XYZ file of C-alpha atoms in Angstrom:
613
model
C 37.676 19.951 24.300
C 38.080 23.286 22.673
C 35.595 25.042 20.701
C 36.464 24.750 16.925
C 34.816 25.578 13.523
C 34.245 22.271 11.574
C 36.160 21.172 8.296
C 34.546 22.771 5.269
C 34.403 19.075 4.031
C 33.206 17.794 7.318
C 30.036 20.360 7.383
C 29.149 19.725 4.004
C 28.452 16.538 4.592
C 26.941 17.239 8.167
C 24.744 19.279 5.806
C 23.921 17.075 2.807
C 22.529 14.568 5.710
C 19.632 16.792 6.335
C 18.606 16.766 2.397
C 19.985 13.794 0.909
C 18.793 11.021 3.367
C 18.441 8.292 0.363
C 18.463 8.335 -3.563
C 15.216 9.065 -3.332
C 15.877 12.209 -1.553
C 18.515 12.854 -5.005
C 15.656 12.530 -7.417
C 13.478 15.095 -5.485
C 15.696 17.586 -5.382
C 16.468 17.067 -9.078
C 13.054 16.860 -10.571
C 12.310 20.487 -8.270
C 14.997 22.209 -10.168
C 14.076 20.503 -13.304
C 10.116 22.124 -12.980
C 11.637 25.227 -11.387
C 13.668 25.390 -15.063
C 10.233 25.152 -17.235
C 10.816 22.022 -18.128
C 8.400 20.111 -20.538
C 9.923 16.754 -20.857
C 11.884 15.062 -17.844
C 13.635 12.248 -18.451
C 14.773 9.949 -14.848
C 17.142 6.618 -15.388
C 17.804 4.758 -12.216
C 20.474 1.968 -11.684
C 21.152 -0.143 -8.985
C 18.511 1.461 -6.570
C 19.798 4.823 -6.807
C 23.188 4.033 -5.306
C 25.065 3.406 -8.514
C 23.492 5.624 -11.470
C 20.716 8.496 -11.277
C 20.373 10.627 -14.371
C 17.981 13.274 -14.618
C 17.813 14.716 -18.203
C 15.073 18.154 -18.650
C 14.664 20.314 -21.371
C 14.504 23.590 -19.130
C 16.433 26.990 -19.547
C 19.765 25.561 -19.131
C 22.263 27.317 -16.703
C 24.514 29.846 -18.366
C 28.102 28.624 -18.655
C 29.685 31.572 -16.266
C 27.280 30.060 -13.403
C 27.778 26.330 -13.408
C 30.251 26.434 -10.809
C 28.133 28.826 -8.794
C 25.287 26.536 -8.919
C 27.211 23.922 -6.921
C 28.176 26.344 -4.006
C 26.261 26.181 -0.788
C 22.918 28.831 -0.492
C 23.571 29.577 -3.993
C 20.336 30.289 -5.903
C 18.523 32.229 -8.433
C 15.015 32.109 -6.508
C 15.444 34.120 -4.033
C 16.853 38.155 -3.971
C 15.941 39.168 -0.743
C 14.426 37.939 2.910
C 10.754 39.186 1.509
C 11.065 36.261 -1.261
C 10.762 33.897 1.512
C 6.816 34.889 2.372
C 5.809 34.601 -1.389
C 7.540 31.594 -2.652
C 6.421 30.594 -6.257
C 8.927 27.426 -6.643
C 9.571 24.305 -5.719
C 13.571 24.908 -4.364
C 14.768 28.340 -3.138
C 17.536 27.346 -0.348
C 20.260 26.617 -2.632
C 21.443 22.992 -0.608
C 19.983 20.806 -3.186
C 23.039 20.885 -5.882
C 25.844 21.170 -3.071
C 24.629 18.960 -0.647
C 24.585 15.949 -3.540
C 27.792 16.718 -4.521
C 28.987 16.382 -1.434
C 28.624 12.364 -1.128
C 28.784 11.623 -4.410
C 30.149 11.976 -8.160
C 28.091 14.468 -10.216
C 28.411 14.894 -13.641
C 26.596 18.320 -14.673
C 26.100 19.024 -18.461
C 23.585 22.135 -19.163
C 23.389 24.935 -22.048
C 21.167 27.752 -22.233
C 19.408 28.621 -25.698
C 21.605 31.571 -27.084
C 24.703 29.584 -26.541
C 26.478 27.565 -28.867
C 28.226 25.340 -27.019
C 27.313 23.614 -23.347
C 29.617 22.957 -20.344
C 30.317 19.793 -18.667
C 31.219 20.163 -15.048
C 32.527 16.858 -13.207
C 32.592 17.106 -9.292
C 33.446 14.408 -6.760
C 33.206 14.658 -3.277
C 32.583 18.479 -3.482
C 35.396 18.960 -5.104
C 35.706 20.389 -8.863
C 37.247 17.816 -11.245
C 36.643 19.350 -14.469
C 35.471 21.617 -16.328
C 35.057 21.371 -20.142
C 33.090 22.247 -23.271
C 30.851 20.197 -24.987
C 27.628 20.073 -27.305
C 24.472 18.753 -26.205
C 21.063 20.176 -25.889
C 19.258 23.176 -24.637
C 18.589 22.437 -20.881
C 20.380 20.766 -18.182
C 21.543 16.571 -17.165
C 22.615 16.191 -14.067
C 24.225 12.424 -13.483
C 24.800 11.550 -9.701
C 27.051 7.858 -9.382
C 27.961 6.494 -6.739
C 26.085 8.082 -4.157
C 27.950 8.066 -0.688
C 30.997 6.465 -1.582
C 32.644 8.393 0.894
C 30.387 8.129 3.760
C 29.740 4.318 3.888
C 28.046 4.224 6.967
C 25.304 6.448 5.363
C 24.517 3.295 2.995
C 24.183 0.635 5.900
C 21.637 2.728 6.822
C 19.408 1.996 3.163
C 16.685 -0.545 2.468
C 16.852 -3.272 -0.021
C 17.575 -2.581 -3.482
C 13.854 -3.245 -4.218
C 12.538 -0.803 -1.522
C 14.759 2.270 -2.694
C 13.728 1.702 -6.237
C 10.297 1.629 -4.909
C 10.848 5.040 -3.261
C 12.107 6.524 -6.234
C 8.980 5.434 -8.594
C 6.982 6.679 -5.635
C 8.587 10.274 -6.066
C 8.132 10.753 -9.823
C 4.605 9.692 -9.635
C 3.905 12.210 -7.571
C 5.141 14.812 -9.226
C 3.771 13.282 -12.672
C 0.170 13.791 -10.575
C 1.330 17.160 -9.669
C 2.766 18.127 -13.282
C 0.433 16.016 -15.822
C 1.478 19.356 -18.695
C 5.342 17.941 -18.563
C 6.344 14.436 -19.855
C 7.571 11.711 -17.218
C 9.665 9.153 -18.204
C 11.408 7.083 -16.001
C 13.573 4.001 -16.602
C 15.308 1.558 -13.971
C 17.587 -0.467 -14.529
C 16.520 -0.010 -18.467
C 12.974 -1.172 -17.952
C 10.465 1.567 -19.121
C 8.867 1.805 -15.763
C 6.878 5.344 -16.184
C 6.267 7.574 -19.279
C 2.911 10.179 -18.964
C 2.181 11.755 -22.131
C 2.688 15.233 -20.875
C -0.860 16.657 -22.448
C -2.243 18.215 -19.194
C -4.907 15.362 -18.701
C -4.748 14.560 -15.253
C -6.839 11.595 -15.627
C -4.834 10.016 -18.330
C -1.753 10.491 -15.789
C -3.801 8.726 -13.219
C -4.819 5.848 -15.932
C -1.189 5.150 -16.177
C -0.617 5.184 -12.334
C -3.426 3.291 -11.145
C -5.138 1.135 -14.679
C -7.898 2.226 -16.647
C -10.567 1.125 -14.322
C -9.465 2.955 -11.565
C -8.813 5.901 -13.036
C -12.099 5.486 -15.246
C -14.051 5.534 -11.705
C -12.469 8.599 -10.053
C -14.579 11.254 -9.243
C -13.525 14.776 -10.102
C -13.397 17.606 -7.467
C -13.254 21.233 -8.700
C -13.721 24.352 -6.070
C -13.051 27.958 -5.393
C -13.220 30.129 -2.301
C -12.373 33.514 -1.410
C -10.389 36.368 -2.914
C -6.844 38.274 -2.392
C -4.847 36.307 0.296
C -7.952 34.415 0.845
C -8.544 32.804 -2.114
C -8.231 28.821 -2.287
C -8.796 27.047 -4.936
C -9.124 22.657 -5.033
C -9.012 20.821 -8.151
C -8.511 16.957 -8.629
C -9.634 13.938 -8.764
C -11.306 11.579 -5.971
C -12.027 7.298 -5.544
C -15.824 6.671 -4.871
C -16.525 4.943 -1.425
C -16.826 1.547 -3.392
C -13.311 1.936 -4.416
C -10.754 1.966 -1.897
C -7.094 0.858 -0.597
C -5.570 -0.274 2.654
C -3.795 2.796 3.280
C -3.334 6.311 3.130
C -0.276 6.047 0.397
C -2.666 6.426 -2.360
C -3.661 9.941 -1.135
C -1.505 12.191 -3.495
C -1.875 16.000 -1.827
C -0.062 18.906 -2.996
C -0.371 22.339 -2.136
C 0.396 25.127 -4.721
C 1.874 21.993 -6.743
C 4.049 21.456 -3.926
C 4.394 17.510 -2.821
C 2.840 16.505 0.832
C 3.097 13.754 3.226
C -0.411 12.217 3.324
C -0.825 13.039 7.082
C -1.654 15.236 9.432
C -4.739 17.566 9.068
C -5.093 17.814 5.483
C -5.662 13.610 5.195
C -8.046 14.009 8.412
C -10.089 16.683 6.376
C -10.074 14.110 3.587
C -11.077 10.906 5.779
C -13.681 13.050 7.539
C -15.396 13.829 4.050
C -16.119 10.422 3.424
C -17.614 10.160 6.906
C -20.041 6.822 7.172
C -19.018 5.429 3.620
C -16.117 3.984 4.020
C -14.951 0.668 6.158
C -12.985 0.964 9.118
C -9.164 0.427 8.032
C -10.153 1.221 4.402
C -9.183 4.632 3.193
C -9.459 6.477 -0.288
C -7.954 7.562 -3.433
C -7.194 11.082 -3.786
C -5.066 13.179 -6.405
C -5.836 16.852 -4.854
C -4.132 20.327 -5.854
C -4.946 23.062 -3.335
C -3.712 26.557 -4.819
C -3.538 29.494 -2.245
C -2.013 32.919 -2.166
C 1.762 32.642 -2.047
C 1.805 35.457 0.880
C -0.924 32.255 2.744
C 1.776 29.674 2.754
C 4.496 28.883 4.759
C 6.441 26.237 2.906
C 9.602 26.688 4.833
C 8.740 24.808 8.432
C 10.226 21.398 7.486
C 14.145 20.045 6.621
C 12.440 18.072 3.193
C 9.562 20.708 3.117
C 7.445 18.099 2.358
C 4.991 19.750 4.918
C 3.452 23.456 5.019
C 1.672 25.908 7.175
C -1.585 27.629 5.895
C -2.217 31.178 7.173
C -5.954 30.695 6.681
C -5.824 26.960 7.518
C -9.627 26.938 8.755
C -10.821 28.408 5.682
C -8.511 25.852 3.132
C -10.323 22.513 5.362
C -13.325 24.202 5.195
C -13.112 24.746 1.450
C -11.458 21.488 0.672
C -13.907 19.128 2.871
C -17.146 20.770 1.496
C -15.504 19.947 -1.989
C -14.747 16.540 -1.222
C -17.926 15.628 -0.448
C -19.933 17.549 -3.035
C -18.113 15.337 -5.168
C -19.236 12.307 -3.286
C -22.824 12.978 -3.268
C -23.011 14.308 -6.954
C -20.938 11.478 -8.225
C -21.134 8.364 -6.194
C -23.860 5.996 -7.547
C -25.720 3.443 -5.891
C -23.621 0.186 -6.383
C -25.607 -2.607 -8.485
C -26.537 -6.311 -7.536
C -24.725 -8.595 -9.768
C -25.306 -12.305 -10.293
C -22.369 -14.873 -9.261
C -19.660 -15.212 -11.808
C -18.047 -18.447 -12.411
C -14.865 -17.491 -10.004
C -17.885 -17.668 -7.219
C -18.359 -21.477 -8.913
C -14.978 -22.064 -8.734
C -14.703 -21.215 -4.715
C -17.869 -23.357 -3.846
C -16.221 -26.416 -5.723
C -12.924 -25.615 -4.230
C -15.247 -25.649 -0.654
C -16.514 -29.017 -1.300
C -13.533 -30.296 -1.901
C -11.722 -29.454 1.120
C -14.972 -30.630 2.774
C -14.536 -33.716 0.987
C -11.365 -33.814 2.402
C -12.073 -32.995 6.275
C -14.875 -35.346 5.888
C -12.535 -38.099 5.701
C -10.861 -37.709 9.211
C -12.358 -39.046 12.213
C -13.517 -35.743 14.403
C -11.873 -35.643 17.523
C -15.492 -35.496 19.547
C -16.715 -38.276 17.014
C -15.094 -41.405 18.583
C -15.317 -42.738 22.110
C -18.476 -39.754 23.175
C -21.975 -38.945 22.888
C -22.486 -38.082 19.450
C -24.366 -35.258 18.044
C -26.637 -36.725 15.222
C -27.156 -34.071 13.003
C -29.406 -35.556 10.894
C -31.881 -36.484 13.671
C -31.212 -33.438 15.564
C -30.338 -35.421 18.511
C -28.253 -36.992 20.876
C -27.409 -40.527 20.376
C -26.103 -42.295 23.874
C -22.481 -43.310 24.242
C -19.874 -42.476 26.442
C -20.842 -39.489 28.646
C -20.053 -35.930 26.589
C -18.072 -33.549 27.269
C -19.888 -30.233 28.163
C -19.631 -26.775 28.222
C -20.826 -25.290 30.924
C -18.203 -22.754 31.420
C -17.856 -19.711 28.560
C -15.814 -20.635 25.540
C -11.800 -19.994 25.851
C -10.225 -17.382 24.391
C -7.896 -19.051 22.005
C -4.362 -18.385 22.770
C -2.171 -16.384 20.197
C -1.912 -18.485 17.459
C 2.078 -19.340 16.116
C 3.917 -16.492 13.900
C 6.114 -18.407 11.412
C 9.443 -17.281 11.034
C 12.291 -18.970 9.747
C 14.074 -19.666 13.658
C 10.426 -20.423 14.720
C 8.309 -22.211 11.926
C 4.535 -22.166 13.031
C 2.568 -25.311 14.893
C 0.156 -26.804 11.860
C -3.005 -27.871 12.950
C -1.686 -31.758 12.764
C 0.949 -31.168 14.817
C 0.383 -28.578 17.377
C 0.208 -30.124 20.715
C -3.058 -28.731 21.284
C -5.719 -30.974 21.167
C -9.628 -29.722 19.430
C -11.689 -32.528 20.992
C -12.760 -29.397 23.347
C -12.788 -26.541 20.905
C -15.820 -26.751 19.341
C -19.153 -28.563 20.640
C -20.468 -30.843 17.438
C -22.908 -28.552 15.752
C -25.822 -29.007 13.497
C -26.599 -27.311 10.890
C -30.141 -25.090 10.284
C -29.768 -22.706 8.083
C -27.964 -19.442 6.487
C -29.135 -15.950 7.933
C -28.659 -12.801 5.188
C -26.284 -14.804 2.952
C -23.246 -14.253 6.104
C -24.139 -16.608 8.909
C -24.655 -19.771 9.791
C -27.473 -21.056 11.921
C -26.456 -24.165 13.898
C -27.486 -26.078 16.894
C -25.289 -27.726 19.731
C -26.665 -29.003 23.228
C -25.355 -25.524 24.617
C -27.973 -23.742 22.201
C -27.939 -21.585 18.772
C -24.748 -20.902 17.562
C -24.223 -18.218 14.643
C -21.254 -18.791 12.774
C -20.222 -15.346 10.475
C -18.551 -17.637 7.307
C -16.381 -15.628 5.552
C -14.787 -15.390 9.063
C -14.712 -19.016 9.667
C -13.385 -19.850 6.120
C -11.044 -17.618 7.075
C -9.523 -19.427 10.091
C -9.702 -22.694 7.907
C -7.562 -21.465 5.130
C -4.815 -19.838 7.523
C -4.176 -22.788 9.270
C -4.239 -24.560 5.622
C -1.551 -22.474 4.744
C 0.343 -22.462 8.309
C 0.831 -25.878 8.071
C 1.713 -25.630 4.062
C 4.171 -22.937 4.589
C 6.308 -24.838 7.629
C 6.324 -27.621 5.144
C 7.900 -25.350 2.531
C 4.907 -26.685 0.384
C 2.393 -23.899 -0.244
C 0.650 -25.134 -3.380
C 1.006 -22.923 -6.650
C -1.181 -23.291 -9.440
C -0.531 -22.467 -13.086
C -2.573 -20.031 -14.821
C -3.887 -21.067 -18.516
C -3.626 -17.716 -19.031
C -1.205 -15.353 -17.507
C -3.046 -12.523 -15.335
C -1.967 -8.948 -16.253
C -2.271 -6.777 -12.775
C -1.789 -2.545 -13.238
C -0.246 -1.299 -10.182
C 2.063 1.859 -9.881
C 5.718 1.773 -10.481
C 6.488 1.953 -7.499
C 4.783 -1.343 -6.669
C 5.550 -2.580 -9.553
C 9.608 -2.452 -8.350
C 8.878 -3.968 -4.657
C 7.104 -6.766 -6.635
C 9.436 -7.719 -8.784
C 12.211 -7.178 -6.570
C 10.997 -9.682 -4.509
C 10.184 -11.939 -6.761
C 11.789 -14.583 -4.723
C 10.170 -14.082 -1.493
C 6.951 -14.389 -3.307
C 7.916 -17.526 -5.146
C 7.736 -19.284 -1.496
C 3.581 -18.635 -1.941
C 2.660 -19.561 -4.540
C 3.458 -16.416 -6.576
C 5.447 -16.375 -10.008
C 5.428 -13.070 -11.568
C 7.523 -10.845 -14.442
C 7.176 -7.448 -15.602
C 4.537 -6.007 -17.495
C 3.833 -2.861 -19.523
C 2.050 -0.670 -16.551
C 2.369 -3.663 -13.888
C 3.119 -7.078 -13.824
C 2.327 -10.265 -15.412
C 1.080 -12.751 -12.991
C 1.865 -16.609 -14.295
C 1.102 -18.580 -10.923
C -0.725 -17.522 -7.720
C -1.199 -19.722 -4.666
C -4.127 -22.875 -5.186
C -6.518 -21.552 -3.071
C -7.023 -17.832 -4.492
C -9.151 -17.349 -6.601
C -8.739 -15.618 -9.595
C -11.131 -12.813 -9.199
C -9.555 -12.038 -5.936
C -5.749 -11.617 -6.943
C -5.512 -7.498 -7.883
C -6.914 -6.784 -4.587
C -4.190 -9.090 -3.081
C -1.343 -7.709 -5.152
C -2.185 -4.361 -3.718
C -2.381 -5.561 -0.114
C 0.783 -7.843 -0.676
C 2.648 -4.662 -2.250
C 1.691 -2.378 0.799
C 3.285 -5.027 3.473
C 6.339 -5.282 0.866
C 6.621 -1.333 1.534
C 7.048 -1.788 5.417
C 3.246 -0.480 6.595
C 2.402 -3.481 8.103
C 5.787 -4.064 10.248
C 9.179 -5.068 8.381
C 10.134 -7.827 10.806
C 10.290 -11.985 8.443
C 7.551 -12.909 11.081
C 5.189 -9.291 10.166
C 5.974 -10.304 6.349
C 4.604 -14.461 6.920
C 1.762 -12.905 9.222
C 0.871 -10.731 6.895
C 1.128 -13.354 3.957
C -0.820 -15.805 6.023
C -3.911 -12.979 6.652
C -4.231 -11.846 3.140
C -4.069 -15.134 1.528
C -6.701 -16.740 3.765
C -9.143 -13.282 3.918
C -8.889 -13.325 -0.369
C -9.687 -17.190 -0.727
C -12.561 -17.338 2.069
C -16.285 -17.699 1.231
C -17.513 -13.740 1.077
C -20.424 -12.520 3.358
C -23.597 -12.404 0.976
C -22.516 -15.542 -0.808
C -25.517 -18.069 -1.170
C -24.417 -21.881 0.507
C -25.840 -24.999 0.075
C -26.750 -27.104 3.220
C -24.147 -29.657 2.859
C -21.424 -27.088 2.153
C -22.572 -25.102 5.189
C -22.036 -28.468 6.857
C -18.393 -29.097 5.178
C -17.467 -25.854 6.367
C -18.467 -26.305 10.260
C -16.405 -29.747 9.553
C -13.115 -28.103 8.684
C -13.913 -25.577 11.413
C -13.912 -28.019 14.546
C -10.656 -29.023 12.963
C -8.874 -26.326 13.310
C -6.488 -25.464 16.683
C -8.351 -21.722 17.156
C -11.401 -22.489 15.929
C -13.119 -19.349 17.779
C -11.459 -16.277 15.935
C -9.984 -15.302 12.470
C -6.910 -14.560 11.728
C -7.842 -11.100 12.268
C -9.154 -11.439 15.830
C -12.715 -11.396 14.779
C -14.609 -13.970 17.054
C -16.228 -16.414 14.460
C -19.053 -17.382 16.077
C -21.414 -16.326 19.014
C -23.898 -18.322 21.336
C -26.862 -17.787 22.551
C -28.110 -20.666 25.072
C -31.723 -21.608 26.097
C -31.735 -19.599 28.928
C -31.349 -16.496 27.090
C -33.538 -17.293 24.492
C -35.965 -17.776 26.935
C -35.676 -14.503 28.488
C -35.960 -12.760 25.213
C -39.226 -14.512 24.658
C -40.618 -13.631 28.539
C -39.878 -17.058 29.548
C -39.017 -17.610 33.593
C -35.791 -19.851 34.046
């Protein structure tokens, strides 16, 4: 096959695939020019996930008539005049692809004056191709509509998520640059639903209030530092989560360098992770809004296709500076969390234990007919059929069922496991340090962590509930308002549906959503912390796969609506609890693979205490 040059057509859109990969990708590349333009107010209205309508509206310099057509030709730009430019950038764009590329795979309606001219111009382009060119009156800066986005390249949409999930993307975009821009007004709007709108007045923790609810942002610690001079200088300003407050992944760390969006990875979110060294949980990770300013000549911002990742000349010196910030912060600002008495949510969940108790108290245990039977009252063994023993170490459990809709999960009545070997009958003692559970079996002591084991009770509560199609929903007297970010806010509501199946009946709400009926066994205290969870698997971090989603469902459900460690138990609902236990098919491990209780037998108690065996 001959060597040929490509179509003009053809490598335009060759091109616009390495900046346009979704509408997301769109509404970066117009909010850059948009700030690059001095814009004060930016207005962003989304339809149809991106695909049908984005309009980006500023109130920048405008682009003088003569250039309009200019703008929309390939490495066509006013930020750059020469090769030096490139190793002191001091905007946000400077290849000229953004404009062309978009125009390329879609239709773009461009309407833009500058101040000192009368009139504006209107310039329609589809496919890359000029359509028109008119014109018109409107005001002093520049709207840029994009419809339709790759009509001509279909394949390119099979490609795209759910409406919900694009949407998502999009809110996640102009969030960040809200955090990075809290001086200019953000106002976005999807599908005509006021999703966004930051007041523009160069409070960074106002920006955050909207983003994240006034608690959150009420808690965030601020971080404020400066290193160095010349091309050394670094400067770190922003705001930081104490080690109390945390999420279940690293999207809620917002880094930008010289105002310039990152991805939260890479050595920058290690430097931030290592700062909070020994206060946080494994898995648990924490809030961060964080502008680093350096030299322009320190910065290489040009080493990646969606240069949403940079090089630092002085990069030991930036970590350096930016960990010892981090954790000033931390040790200035963190306080020593406070003891507080049970509320009545924590009444709610023993009464809700009891019941369920009450409930597993009424079926005949599978070791309670036919064997020797533990008498727990007595502490001993009353004679019957000869008991089954353990002599062997307990099982490992095998995998326990992922429901899907080809393959809906075994429910602890009908699995064809059988329990009556599971668990040994067990008496209760006592509770160690409000978390375990002393009990006593013929093999020895057993310690039973409860939050654990309440948390293998529910999950098989809801296994079996869920392959019924019959998870039970509850009502709220009244509704529960929940602030997430837009971004969540659009994954939640755009699969409303999916959530319906749990328990879960929600509609929109001012900075979140409005919560009107949550599953029976969460409690009410517990449901933000759930929301966030549920909205991070709705994202795709915890797999994308029906059977991740019901697994992932399943795990958070049960781990909100279990018994906490530190929680106070009566004896009889200690008792209640070991009951539902031994029902269970995988008694031995949550749903997180946790074991849920360990044994220690009389022979090595007796060689703690010195004993000879």
């Amino acid at each position: 096959m001959p060597i040929r040059l490509l179509d003009e057509t053809i490598a335009a859109q060759i091109a616009a695939g390495e900046v346009v990969e979704r509408p997301a990708s769109v509404v970066k590349e117009l909010l850059e020019n948009a700030l690059d333009a001095g814009a004060r107010r930016i207005l962003i209205e989304v339809r149809g996930g991106g695909l049908r309508e984005i309009r980006v509206q500023d109130d920048g310099c405008g682009i003088p008539a003569n250039e309009v057509e200019l703008a929309f030709a390939r490495h066509a730009t006013s930020k750059l005049s020469s090769a030096d430019d490139l190793w002191a950038i001091r905007t946000l764009g400077f290849r000229g692809e953004a404009l062309p590329s978009i125009a390329s795979v879609a239709q773009v309606i461009c309407v833009t004056r500058v101040a000192d001219a009368e009139l504006g111009v209107e310039l329609r382009i589809a496919g890359g191709e000029v359509q028109s060119r008119l014109p018109c009156g409107c005001p002093v800066g520049t709207t840029i509509t994009v419809r339709n986005l790759f009509y001509n390249t279909p394949v390119r949409r099979e490609y795209l998520r759910s409406e919900a999930t694009e949407t998502g993307a999009i809110s996640a975009i102009v969030q960040q640059y809200a955090l990075a821009y809290p001086e200019v007004s953000f106002t976005l709007l999807i599908d005509g639903r006021m999703a966004l709108q930051t007041s523009g007045d160069g409070d960074l923790r106002a920006v955050a209030v909207e983003l994240y609810g006034l608690e959150v942002g009420k808690a965030l610690l601020s971080v404020q530092a400066e290193a160095g001079a010349d091309e050394t200088w670094v400067s770190v300003n922003g705001l930081i989560s104490p080690p109390e407050l945390t999420r279940s992944s690293r999207n809620y760390l917002s880094l930008f360098a010289n105002r310039r969006v990152l991805q939260p990875r890479g050595a920058l979110a290690a430097v931030i992770e290592n700062a909070y060294h020994t206060m946080l949980m494994k898995g648990r990770f924490p809030i961060a809004i964080l502008d680093l300013r350096v030299h322009p000549s320190a910065i290489d911002v040009n080493v990646h296709p969606t240069k949403s990742e940079v090089k630092f000349r002085y990069a030991a010196h930036v970590y350096s500076v930016l960990g010892r910030a981090i954790r000033d912060a931390l040790i200035s600002g963190a306080g020593v969390p406070t003891w507080e008495a049970p509320d009545p949510a924590t009444v709610q969940r023993r009464f809700e234990l009891r019941r369920l108790g009450q409930e597993a108290s009424t079926t005949p245990s599978a070791w309670g007919v036919g064997a020797s039977v533990w008498d727990r009252d007595r502490s001993r063994w009353d004679a019957g059929s000869p008991a089954v023993t353990l002599d062997t170490p307990l099982p490992t459990p095998a995998a326990d069922p992922v429901p899907d809709d080809t393959n809906p999960p075994l429910s602890p009545s009908t699995s064809t496991s059988t329990t009556t070997a599971a668990l040994p009958p067990l008496r209760v003692v006592g509770q160690v340090g409000l978390t375990y559970i002393v009990a006593e079996a013929p093999e020895g002591m057993y310690l039973i962590d409860q939050h654990a084991a309440h948390e293998r009770i529910t999950y098989e509560k809801l296994m079996n509930q869920y392959a019924q199609r019959a998870v039970e929903s509850q009502q709220l007297l009244i509704p529960q308002a929940v602030e997430v970010s837009p971004e969540a806010s659009a994954l939640l509501l755009g699969n409303a549906d999916r959530l319906a199946e749990w328990g879960f009946v929600l509609e929109p709400w001012g900075t979140g959503v409005l919560v009107r009926a949550i599953p029976a066994t969460l409690p009410v205290d517990e449901l933000a912390q759930a929301i966030h969870e549920i909205v991070e698997y709705l994202a795709g971090r915890g797999g994308s796969s029906p059977r991740d989603w019901h697994e992932a469902m399943l795990i958070t459900l049960a781990c909100h609506t279990s018994v906490r460690a530190g929680q106070p138990l009566s004896h009889d609902e200690m008792r209640q609890l070991l009951q539902q236990l031994e029902q269970c098919v995988s008694p031995r491990t949550c749903p997180h693979g946790r074991p849920t209780m360990i044994l220690m037998t009389p022979a090595q108690l007796e060689r703690q205490f010195g004993r000879r065996v």
